[in-house]
Tab-separated table of C-alpha atoms and ligand atoms in Angstrom:
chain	number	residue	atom	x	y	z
R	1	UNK	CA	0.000	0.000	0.000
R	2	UNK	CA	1.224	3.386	-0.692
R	3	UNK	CA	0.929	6.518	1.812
R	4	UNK	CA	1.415	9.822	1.249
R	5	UNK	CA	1.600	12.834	3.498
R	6	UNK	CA	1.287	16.347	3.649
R	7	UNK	CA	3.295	18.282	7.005
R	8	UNK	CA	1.898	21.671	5.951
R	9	UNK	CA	3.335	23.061	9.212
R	10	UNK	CA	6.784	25.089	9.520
R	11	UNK	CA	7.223	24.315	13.362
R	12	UNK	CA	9.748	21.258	13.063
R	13	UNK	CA	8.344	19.121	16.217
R	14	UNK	CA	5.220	21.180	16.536
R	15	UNK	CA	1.711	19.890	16.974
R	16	UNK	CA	0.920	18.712	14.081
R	17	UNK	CA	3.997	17.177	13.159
R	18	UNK	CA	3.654	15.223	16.407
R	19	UNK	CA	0.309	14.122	15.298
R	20	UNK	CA	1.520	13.196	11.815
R	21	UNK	CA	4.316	11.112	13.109
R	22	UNK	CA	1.658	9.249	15.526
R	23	UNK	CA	-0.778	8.583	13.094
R	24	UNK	CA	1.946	7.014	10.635
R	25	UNK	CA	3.317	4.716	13.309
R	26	UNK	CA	0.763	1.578	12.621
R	27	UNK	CA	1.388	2.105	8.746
R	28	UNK	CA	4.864	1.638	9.598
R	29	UNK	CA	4.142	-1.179	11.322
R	30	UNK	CA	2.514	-3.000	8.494
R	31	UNK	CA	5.480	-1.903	6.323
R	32	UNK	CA	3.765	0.415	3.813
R	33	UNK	CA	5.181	2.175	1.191
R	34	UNK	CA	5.606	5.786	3.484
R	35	UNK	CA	6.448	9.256	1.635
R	36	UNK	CA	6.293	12.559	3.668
R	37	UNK	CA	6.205	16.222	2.082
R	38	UNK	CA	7.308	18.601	4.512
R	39	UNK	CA	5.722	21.501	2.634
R	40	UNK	CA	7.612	24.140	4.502
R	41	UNK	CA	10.717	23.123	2.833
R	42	UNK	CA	9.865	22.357	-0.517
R	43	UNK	CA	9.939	25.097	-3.284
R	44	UNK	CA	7.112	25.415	-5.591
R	45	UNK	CA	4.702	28.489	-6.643
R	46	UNK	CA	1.004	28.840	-5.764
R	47	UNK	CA	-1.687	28.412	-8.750
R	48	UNK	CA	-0.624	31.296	-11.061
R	49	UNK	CA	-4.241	30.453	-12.964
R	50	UNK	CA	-2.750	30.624	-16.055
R	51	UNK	CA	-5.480	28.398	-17.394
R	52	UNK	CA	-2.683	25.515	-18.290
R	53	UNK	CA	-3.907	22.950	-17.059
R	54	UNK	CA	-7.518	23.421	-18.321
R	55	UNK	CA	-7.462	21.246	-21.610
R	56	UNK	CA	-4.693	18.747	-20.603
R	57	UNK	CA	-5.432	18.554	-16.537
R	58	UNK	CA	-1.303	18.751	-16.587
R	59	UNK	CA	0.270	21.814	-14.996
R	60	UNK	CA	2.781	23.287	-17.121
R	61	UNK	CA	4.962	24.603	-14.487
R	62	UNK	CA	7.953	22.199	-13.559
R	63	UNK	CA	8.645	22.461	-9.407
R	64	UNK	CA	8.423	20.709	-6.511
R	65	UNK	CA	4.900	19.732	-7.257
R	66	UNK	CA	5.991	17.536	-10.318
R	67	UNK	CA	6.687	14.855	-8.076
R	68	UNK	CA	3.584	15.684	-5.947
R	69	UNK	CA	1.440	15.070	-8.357
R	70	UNK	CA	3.008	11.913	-9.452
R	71	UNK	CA	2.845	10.511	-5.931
R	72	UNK	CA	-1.066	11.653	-5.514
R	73	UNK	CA	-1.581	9.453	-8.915
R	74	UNK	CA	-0.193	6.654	-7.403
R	75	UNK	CA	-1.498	6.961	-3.356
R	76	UNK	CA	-3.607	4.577	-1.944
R	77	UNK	CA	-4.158	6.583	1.336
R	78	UNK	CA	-3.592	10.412	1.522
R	79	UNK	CA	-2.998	12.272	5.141
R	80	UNK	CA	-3.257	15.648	5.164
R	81	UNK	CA	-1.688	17.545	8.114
R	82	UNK	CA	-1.731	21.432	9.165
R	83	UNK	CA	-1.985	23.612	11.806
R	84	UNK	CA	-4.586	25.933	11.707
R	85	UNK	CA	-3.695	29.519	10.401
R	86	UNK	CA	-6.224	32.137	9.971
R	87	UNK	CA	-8.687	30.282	10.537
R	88	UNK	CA	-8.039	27.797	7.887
R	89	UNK	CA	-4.985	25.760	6.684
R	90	UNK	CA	-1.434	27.011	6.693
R	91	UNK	CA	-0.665	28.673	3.451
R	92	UNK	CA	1.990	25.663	3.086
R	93	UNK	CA	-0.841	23.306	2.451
R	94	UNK	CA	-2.938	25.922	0.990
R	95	UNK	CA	-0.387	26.631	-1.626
R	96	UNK	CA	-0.099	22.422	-2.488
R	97	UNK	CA	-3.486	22.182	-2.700
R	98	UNK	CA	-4.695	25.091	-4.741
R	99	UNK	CA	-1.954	23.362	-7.700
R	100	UNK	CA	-4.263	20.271	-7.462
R	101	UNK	CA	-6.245	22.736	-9.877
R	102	UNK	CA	-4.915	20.265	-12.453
R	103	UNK	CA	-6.538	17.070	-11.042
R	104	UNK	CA	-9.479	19.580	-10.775
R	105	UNK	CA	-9.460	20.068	-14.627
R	106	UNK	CA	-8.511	15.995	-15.342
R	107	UNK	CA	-12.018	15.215	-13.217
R	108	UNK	CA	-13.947	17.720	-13.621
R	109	UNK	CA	-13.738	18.877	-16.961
R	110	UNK	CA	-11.715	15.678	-18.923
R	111	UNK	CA	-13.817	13.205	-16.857
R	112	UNK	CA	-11.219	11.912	-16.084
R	113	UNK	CA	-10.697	10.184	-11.923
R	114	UNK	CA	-7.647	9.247	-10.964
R	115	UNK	CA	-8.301	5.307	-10.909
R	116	UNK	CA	-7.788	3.236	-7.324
R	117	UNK	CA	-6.041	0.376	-6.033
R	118	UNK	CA	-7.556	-2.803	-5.040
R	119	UNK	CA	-8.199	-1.237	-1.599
R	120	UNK	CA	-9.481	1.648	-2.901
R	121	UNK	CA	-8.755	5.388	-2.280
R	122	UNK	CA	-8.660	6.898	1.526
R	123	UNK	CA	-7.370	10.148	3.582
R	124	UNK	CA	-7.334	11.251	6.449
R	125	UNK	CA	-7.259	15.284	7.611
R	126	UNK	CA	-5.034	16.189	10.641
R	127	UNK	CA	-5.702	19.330	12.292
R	128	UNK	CA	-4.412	21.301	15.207
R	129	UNK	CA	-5.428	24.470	16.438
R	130	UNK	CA	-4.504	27.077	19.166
R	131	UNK	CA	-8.222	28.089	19.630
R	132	UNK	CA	-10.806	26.024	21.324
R	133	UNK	CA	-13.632	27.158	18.821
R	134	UNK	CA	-14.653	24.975	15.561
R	135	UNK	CA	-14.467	28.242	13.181
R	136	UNK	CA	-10.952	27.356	11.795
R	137	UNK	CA	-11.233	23.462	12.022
R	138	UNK	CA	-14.877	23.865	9.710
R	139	UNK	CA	-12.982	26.213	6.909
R	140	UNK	CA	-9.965	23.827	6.941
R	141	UNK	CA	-12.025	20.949	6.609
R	142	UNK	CA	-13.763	22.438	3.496
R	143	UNK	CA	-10.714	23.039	1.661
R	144	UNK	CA	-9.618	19.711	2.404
R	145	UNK	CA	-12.919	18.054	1.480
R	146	UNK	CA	-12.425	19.782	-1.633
R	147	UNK	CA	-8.457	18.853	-1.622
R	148	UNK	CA	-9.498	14.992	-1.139
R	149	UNK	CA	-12.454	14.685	-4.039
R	150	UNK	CA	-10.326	16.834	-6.533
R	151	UNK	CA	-7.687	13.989	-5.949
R	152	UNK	CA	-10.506	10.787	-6.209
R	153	UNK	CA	-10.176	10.629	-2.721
R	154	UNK	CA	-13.955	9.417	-1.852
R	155	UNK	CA	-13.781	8.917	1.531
R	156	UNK	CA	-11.578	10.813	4.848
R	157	UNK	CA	-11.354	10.987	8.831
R	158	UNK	CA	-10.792	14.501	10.102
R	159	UNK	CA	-9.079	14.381	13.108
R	160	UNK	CA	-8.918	18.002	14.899
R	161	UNK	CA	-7.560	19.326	18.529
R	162	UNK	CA	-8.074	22.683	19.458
R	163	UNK	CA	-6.371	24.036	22.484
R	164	UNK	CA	-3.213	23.414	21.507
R	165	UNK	CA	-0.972	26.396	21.251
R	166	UNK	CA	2.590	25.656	22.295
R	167	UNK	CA	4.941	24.069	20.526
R	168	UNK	CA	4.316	20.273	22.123
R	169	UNK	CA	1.355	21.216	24.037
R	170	UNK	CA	-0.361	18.613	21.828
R	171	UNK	CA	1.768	15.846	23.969
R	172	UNK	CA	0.172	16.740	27.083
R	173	UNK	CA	-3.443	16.178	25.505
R	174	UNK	CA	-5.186	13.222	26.971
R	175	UNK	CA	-6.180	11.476	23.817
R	176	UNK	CA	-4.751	13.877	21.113
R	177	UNK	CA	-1.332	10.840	20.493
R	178	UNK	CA	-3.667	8.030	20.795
R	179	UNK	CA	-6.552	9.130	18.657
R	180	UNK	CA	-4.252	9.640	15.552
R	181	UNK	CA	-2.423	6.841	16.363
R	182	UNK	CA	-5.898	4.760	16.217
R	183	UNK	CA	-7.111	6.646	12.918
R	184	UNK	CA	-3.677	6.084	11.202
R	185	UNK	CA	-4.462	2.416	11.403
R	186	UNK	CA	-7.733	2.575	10.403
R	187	UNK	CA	-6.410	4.523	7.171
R	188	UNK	CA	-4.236	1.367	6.730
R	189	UNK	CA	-7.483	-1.114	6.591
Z	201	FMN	C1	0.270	32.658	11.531
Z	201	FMN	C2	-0.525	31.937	12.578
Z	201	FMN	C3	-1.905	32.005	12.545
Z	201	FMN	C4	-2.668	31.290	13.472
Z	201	FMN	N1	-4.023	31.343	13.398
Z	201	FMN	C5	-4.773	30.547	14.212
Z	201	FMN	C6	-6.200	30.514	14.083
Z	201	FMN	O1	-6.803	31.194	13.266
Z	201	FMN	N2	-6.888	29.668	14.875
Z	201	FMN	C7	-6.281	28.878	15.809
Z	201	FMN	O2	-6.953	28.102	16.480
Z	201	FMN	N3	-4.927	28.918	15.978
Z	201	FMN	C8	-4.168	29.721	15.190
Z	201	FMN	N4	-2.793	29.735	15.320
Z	201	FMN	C9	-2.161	28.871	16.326
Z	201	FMN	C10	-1.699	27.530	15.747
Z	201	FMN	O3	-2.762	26.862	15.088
Z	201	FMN	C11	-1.195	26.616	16.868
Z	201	FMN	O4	-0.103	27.220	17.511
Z	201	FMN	C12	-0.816	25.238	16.373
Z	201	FMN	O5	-0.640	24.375	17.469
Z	201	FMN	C13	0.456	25.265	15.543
Z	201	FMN	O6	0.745	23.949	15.119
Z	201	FMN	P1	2.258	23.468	14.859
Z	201	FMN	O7	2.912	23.327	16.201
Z	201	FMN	O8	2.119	22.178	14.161
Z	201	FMN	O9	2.889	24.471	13.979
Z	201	FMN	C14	-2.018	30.489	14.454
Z	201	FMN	C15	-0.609	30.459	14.498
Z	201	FMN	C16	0.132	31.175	13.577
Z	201	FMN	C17	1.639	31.114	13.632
C-alpha cells in the first residue's frame, strides 16, 4: 500500500507534526510504502491560474509539485496535516493544494478520476489548532474536502484538537497521540 503525506506546518516538532508522526506509526508497522512532504521546505509556486492545465489537466509549471502530483496518482491513502492559520490551513498546504487545480481540470472537466487500487482510495485530515472554537477546524475541513475529491479521494477521517498552542502542548493532551495513532491504522485497513 502506498501513503502519502502532507506536514503543511513550519514548526519542526510542533503539533501537528507530532500528530503526523503518531498517526503514521501503525502504517509503519505494516510496512507500507511511506512518503512525507514537509511543505515548509519544498519550493514550488502557488496556482498562477494561467489556465494551463484546463485542456490537458497537466500543470505546465515544472517544481516541486511535479513529483507531488506523481505521488497523488499513485497513493492509496492520503494524510493531510496542518496547523490551523487564519482560521483555515497554513498557506503551506494551501499553496499544495490550490496546484491540485490540475486534477481539478482531469475530473472535472476531462472526466477523467484518478483510478484506485484494489483497496481503494482513503485520507485522512489532521488538524491542530490554538483556539478552542470549531471556526478554523470547519474552513480547513472544506478546503480539504475539496483537496481529497479533486484527488478521487472518496472517503476521509478529520481528526482536529483545538487548544493546543505551544509548541508540544499537543503531547500533554489526553487522547490527542492516541486518537491519531488509532485513525492512522484505520487509514491502513
Ligand atoms: C500565523 C498563525 C496564525 C494562526 N491562526 C490561528 C487561528 O486562526 N486559529 C487557531 O486556532 N490557531 C491559530 N494559530 C495557532 C496555531 O494553530 C497553533 O499554535 C498550532 O498548534 C500550531 O501547530 P504546529 O505546532 O504544528 O505548527 C495560528 C498560528 C500562527 C503562527
Amino acid at each position: 500500500m502506498k501513503i502519502i503525506a502532507f506536514n503543511g506546518s513550519p514548526r519542526p516538532g510542533g503539533n501537528t507534526e507530532s500528530l503526523l508522526i503518531e498517526a503514521l506509526k501503525p502504517l509503519r508497522e505494516l510496512d507500507y510504502d511511506i512518503n512525507v512532504f514537509n511543505l515548509n521546505s519544498m519550493v514550488f509556486k502557488p496556482c498562477q491560474d494561467c489556465g494551463g492545465c484546463t485542456t490537458t489537466g497537466t500543470c505546465i509549471h515544472q517544481d516541486a509539485m511535479t513529483g507531488i502530483y506523481a505521488a497523488i496518482r499513485e497513493a492509496d491513502r492520503i494524510i493531510l496535516a496542518s496547523p490551523i492559520f487564519f482560521y483555515s490551513l497554513s498557506a503551506q498546504a494551501k499553496a499544495m493544494v490550490d496546484r491540485c487545480q490540475a486534477f481539478w481540470c482531469e475530473k472535472y472537466l476531462l472526466k477523467k478520476v484518478i483510478p484506485a487500487g484494489p483497496r481503494g482510495r482513503k485520507g485522512l485530515l489532521l488538524l491542530a489548532g490554538g483556539m478552542k472554537k470549531d471556526d478554523g477546524k470547519n474552513c480547513a475541513e472544506a478546503t480539504a474536502k475539496g483537496f481529497f475529491r479533486t484527488c478521487s479521494v472518496p472517503v476521509h477521517e478529520t481528526l482536529f484538537f483545538g487548544g493546543v498552542d505551544a509548541k508540544g502542548d499537543i503531547q500533554k493532551h489526553p487522547t490527542a497521540l492516541k486518537e491519531a495513532y488509532e485513525a492512522g491504522a484505520r487509514l491502513g485497513e
